[in-house]
Tab-separated table of C-alpha atoms and ligand atoms in Angstrom:
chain	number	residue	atom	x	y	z
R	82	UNK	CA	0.000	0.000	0.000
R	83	UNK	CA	1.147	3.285	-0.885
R	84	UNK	CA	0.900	6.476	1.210
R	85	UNK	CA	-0.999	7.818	-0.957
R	86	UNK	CA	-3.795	5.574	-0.401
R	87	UNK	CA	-4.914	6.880	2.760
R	88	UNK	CA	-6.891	9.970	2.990
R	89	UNK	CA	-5.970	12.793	5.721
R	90	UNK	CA	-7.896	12.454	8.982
R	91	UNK	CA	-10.693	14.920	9.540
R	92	UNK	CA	-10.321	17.505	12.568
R	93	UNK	CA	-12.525	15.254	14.953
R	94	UNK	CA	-11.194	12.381	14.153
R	95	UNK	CA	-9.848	9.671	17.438
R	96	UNK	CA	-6.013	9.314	17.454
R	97	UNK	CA	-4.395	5.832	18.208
R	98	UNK	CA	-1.235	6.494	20.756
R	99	UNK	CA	0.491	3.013	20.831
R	100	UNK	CA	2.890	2.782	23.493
R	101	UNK	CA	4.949	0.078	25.283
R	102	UNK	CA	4.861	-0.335	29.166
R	103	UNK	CA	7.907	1.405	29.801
R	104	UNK	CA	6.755	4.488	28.313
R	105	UNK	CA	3.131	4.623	29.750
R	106	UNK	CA	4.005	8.423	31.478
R	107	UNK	CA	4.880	9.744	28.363
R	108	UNK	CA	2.272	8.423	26.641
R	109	UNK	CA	0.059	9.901	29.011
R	110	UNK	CA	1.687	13.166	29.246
R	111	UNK	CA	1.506	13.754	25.091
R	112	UNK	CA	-2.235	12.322	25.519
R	113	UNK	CA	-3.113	15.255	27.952
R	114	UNK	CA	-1.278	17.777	26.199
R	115	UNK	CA	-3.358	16.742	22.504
R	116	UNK	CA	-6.427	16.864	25.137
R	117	UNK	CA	-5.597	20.760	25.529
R	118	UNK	CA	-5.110	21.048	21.587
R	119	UNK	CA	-8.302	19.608	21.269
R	120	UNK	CA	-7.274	16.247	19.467
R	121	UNK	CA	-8.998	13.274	20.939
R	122	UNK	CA	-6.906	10.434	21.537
R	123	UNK	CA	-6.845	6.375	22.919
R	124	UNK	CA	-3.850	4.786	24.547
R	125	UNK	CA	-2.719	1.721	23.124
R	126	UNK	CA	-0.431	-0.184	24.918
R	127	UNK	CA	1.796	-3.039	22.668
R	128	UNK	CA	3.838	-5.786	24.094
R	129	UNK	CA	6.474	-4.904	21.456
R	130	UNK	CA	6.584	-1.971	18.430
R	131	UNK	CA	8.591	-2.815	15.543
R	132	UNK	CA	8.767	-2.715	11.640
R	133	UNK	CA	5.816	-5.937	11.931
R	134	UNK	CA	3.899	-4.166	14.385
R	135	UNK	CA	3.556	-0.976	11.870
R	136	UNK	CA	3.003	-2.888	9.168
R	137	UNK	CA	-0.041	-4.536	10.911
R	138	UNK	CA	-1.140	-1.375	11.573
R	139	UNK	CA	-1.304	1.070	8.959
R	140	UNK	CA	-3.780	3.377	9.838
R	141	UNK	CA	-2.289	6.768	10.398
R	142	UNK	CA	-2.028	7.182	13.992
R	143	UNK	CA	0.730	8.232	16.739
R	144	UNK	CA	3.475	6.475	18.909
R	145	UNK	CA	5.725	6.870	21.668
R	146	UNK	CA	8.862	5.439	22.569
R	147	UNK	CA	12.202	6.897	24.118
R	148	UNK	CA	12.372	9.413	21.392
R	149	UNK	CA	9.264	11.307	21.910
R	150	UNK	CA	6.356	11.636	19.809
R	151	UNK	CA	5.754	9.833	16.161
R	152	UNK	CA	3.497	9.867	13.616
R	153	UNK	CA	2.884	6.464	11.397
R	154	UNK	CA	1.165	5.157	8.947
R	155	UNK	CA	0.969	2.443	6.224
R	156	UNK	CA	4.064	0.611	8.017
R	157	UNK	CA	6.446	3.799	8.369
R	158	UNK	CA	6.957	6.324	10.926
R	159	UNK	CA	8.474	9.915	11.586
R	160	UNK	CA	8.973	12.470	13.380
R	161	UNK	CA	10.856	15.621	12.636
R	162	UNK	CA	13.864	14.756	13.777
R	163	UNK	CA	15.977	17.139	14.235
R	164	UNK	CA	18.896	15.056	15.786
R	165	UNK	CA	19.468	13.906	12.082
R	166	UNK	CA	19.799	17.488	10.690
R	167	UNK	CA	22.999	17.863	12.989
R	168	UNK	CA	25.981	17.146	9.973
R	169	UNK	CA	23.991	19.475	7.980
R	170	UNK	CA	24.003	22.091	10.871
R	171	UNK	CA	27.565	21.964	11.254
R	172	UNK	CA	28.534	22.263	7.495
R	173	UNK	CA	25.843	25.556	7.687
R	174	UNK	CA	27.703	28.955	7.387
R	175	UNK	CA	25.975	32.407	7.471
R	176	UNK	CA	27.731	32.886	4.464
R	177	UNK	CA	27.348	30.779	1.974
R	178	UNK	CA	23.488	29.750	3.209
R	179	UNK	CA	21.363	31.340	0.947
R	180	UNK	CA	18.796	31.196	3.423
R	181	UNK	CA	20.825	33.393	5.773
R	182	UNK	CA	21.759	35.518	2.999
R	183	UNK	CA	17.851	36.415	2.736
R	184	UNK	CA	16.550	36.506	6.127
R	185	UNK	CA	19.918	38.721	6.426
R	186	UNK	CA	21.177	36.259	9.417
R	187	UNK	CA	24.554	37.564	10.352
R	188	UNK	CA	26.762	36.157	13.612
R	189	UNK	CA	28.274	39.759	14.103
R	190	UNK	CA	25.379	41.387	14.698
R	191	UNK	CA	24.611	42.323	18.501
R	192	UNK	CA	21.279	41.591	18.535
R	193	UNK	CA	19.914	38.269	17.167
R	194	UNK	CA	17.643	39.033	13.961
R	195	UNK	CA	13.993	38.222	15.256
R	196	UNK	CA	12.375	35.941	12.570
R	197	UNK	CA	8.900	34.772	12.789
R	198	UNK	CA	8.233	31.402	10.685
R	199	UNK	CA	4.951	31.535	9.657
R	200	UNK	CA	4.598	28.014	8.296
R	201	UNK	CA	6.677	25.600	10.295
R	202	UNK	CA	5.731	22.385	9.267
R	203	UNK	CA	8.531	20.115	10.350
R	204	UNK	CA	11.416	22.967	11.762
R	205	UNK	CA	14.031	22.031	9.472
R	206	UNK	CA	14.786	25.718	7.832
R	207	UNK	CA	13.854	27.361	11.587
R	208	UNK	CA	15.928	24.797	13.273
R	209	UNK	CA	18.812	25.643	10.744
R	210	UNK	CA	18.297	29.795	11.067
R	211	UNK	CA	18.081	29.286	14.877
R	212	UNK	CA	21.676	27.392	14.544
R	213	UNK	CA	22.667	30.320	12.423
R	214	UNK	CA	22.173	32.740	15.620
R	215	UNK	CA	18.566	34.152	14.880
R	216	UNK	CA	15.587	34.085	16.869
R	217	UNK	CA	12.703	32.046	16.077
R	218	UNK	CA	9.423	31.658	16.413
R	219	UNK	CA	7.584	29.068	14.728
R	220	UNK	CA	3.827	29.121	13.888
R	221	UNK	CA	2.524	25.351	13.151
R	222	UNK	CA	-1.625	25.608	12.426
R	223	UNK	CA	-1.517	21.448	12.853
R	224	UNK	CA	-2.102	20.379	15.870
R	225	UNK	CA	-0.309	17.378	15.335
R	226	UNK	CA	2.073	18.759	13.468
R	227	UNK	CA	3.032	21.280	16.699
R	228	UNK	CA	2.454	18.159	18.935
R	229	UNK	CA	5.836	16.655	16.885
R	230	UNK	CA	7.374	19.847	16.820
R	231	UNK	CA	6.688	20.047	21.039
R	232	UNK	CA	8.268	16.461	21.081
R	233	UNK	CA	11.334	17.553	18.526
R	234	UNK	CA	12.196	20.467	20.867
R	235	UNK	CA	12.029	18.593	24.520
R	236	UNK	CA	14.481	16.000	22.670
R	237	UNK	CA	16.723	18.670	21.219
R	238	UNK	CA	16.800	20.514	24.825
R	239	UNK	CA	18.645	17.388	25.674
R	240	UNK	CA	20.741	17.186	22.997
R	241	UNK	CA	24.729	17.909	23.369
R	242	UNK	CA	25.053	20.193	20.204
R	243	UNK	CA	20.898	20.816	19.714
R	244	UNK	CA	20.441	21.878	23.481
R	245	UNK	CA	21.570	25.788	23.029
R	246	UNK	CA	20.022	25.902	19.609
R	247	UNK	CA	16.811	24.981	20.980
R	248	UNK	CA	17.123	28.396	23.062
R	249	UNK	CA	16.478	30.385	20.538
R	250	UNK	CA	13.383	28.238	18.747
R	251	UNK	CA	9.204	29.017	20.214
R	252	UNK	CA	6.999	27.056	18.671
R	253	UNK	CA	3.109	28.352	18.792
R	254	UNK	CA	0.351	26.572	18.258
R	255	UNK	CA	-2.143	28.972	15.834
R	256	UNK	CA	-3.369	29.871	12.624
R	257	UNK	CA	-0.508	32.367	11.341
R	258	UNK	CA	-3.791	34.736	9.632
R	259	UNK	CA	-4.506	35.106	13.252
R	260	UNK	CA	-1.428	35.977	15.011
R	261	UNK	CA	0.009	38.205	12.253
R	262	UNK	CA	-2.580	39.961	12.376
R	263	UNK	CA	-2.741	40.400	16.414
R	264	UNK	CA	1.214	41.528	16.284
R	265	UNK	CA	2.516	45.108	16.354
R	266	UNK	CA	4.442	46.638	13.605
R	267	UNK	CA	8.021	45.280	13.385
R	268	UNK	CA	7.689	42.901	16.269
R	269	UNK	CA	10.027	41.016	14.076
R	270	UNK	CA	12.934	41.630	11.840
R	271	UNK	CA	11.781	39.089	9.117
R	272	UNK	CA	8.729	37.144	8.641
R	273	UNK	CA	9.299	33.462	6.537
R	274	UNK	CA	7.248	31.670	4.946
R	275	UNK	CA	7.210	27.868	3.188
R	276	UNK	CA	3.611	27.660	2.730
R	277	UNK	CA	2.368	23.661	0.890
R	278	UNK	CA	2.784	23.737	-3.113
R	279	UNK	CA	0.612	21.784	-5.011
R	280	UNK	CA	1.973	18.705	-6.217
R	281	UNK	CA	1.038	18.970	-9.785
R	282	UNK	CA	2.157	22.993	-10.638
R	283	UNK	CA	2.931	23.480	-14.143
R	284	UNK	CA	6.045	25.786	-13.770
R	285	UNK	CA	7.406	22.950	-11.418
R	286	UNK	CA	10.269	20.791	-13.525
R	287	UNK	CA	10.474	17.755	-11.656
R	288	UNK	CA	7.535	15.752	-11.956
R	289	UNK	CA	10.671	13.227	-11.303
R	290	UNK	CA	11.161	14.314	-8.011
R	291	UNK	CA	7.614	14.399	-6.509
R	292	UNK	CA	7.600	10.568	-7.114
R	293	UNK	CA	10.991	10.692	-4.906
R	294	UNK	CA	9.402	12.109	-1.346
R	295	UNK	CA	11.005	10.969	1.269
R	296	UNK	CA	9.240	9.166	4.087
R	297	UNK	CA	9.044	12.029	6.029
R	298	UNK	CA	7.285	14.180	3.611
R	299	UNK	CA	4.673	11.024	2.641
R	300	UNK	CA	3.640	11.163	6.129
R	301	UNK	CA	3.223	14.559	6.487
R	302	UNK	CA	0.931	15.132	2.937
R	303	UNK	CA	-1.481	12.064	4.702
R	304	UNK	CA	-1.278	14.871	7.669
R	305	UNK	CA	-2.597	17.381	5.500
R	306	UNK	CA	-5.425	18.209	3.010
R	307	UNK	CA	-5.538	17.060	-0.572
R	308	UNK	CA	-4.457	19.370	-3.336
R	309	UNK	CA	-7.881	20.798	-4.079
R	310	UNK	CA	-8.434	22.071	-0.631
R	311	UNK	CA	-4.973	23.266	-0.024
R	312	UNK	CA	-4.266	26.551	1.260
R	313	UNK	CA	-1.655	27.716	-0.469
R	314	UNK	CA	-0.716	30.633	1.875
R	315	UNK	CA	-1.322	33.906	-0.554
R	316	UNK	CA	-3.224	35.602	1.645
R	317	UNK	CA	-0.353	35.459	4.194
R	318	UNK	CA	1.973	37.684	1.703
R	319	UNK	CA	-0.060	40.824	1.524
R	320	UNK	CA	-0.445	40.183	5.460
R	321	UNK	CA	3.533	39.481	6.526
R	322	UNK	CA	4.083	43.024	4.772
R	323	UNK	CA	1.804	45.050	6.541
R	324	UNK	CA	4.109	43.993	9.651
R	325	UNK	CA	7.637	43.699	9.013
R	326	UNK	CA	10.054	45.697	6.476
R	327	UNK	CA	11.335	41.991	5.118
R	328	UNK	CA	9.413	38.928	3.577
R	329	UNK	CA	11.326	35.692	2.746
R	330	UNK	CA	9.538	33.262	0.979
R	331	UNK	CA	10.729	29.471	-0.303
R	332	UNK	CA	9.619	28.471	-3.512
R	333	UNK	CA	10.295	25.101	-5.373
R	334	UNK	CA	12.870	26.699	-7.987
R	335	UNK	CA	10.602	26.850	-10.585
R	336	UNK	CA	7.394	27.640	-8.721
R	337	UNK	CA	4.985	30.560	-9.783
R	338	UNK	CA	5.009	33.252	-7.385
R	339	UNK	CA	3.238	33.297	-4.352
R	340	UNK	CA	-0.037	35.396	-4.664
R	341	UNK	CA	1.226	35.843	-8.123
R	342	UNK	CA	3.126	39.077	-6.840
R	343	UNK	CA	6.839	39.485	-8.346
R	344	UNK	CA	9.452	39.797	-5.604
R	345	UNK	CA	11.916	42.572	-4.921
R	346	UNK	CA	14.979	39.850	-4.994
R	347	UNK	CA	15.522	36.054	-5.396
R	348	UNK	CA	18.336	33.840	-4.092
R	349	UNK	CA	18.309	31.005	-6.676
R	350	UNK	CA	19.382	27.416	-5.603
R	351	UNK	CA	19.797	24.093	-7.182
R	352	UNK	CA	16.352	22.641	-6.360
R	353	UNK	CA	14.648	25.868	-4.346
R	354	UNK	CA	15.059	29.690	-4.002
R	355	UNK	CA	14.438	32.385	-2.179
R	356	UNK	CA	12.087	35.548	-3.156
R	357	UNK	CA	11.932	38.515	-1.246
R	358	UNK	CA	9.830	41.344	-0.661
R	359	UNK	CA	11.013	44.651	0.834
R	360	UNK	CA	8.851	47.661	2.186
R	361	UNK	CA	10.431	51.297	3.288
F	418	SAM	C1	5.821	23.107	3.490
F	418	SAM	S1	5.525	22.997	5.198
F	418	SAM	C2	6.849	23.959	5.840
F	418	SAM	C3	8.143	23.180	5.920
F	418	SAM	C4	9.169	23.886	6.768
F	418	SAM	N1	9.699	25.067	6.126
F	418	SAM	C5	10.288	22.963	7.182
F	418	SAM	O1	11.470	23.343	7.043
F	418	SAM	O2	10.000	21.849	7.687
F	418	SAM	C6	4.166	24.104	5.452
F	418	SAM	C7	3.588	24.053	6.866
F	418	SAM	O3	2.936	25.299	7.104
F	418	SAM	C8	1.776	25.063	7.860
F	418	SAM	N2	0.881	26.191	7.578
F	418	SAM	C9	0.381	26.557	6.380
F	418	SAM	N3	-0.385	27.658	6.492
F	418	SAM	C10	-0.363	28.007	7.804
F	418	SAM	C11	-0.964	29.038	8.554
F	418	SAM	N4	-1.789	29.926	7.987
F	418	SAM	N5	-0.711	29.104	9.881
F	418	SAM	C12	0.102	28.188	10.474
F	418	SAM	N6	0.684	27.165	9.825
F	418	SAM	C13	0.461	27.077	8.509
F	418	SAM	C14	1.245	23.736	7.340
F	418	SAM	O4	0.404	23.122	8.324
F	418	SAM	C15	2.547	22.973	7.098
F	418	SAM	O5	2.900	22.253	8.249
């Protein structure tokens, strides 16, 4: 069975937590806290959860073990994982990231450059701008979605080279609409957003590519709604710069713009870039 064959679950929907013995507490502590994000959830408890156990269940549904919080489905599972981003971390340089380049991340500066991330899906480019010395908050609309960012963070807090990183990362549960509209003029430096992109976009070159997802990203498009219904984020553009003086957004490289408007700048990379919208 492919990912693909399971449909997202609706907002009401009951949430499997399968759990071993040994990790009953934790189970029950990410239980409560999807209580107060208004997911409804079961404990499961399993004698044993391996590869067969996910394979026999393949419903999409959520685990604990000693590494926090997981999401699985159709015999996989995930989790953000930000332990695994730590070689790519260490390679990272202000200076030659073209993401730093655009949200104008520099290590001399005095003050850390505030950025909000609007769309934080998974953490990866926050985690890597918060490792680049800026300030980040991350806005995750999912509830499960922030439930595995929660779990990323507690495991990166004790994490030898993660722990001072994590210092600099908030992650907020809300609909970014909502709190960009509820912040004060230049409460940040630079506001980011990654917003979803439909799979099948006619400026996009590689059809080759989408058939390539990795694991992670399978699991997360079952986490969220089908092409048809996706937001695509425009109407976050126009609202980002009413409230900060710099916009970053990621685009696939050859994307259309978002909310068809032209940017001031792009950073071009091999597979993405970066357009950019200034206001005086
Ligand atoms: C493509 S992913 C972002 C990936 C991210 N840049 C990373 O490095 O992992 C987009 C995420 O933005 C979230 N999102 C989209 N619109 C949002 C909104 N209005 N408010 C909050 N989150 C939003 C989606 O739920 C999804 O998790």
């Amino acid at each position: 069975m492919s990912a693909n064959d399971q449909l997202p679950k609706s907002d009401s929907a009951l949430w499997l937590i399968y759990y071993t013995i040994e990790h009953v507490e934790h189970a029950q502590y990410w239980q409560s806290c999807l209580a107060d994000l208004t997911v409804q959830s079961q404990l499961i408890e399993a004698e044993k959860i391996n590869n067969k156990f996910l394979k026999l269940h393949p419903d999409l549904a959520l685990m604990v073990d000693e590494d926090g919080l997981w999401l699985t489905a159709n015999g996989m599972k995930m989790q953000p994982a930000w332990q695994d981003e730590v070689p790519r971390l260490k390679r990272a340089n202000p200076k030659n990231e073209l993401i730093a380049r655009a949200c104008q991340i520099k290590p001399q500066l005095h003050s850390a450059v505030k950025i909000i991330d609007a769309t934080a899906g998974l953490g990866h480019d926050s985690l890597l701008m918060a490792s680049l010395g800026a300030e980040v908050i991350l806005l995750e609309r999912h509830p499960i979605l922030f439930a595995l960012l929660e779990s990323a963070k507690k495991q990166a807090e004790r994490h030898d080279y993660l722990a001072n990183i994590a210092q600099r990362i908030s992650i907020i549960h809300q609909d970014s609409a909502h709190y960009l509209t509820e912040i004060v003029q230049d409460q940040a430096d630079v506001i980011y957003l990654d917003p979803m992109f439909p799979a099948r976009d006619h400026n996009q070159k590689s059809e080759k590519k989408q058939a390539q997802v990795k694991k992670q990203m399978q699991l997360l498009h079952l986490l969220l709604p089908e092409d048809g219904e996706m937001d695509l984020g425009d109407a976050l553009l126009d609202l980002a710069k009413s409230k900060v003086k710099r916009v970053i957004v990621k685009r696939p490289k050859h994307a259309t713009f978002l909310d068809e408007q032209t940017p001031d700048h792009q950073w071009q990379g091999d597979a993405i870039r970066f357009d950019a919208y200034f206001q005086n």
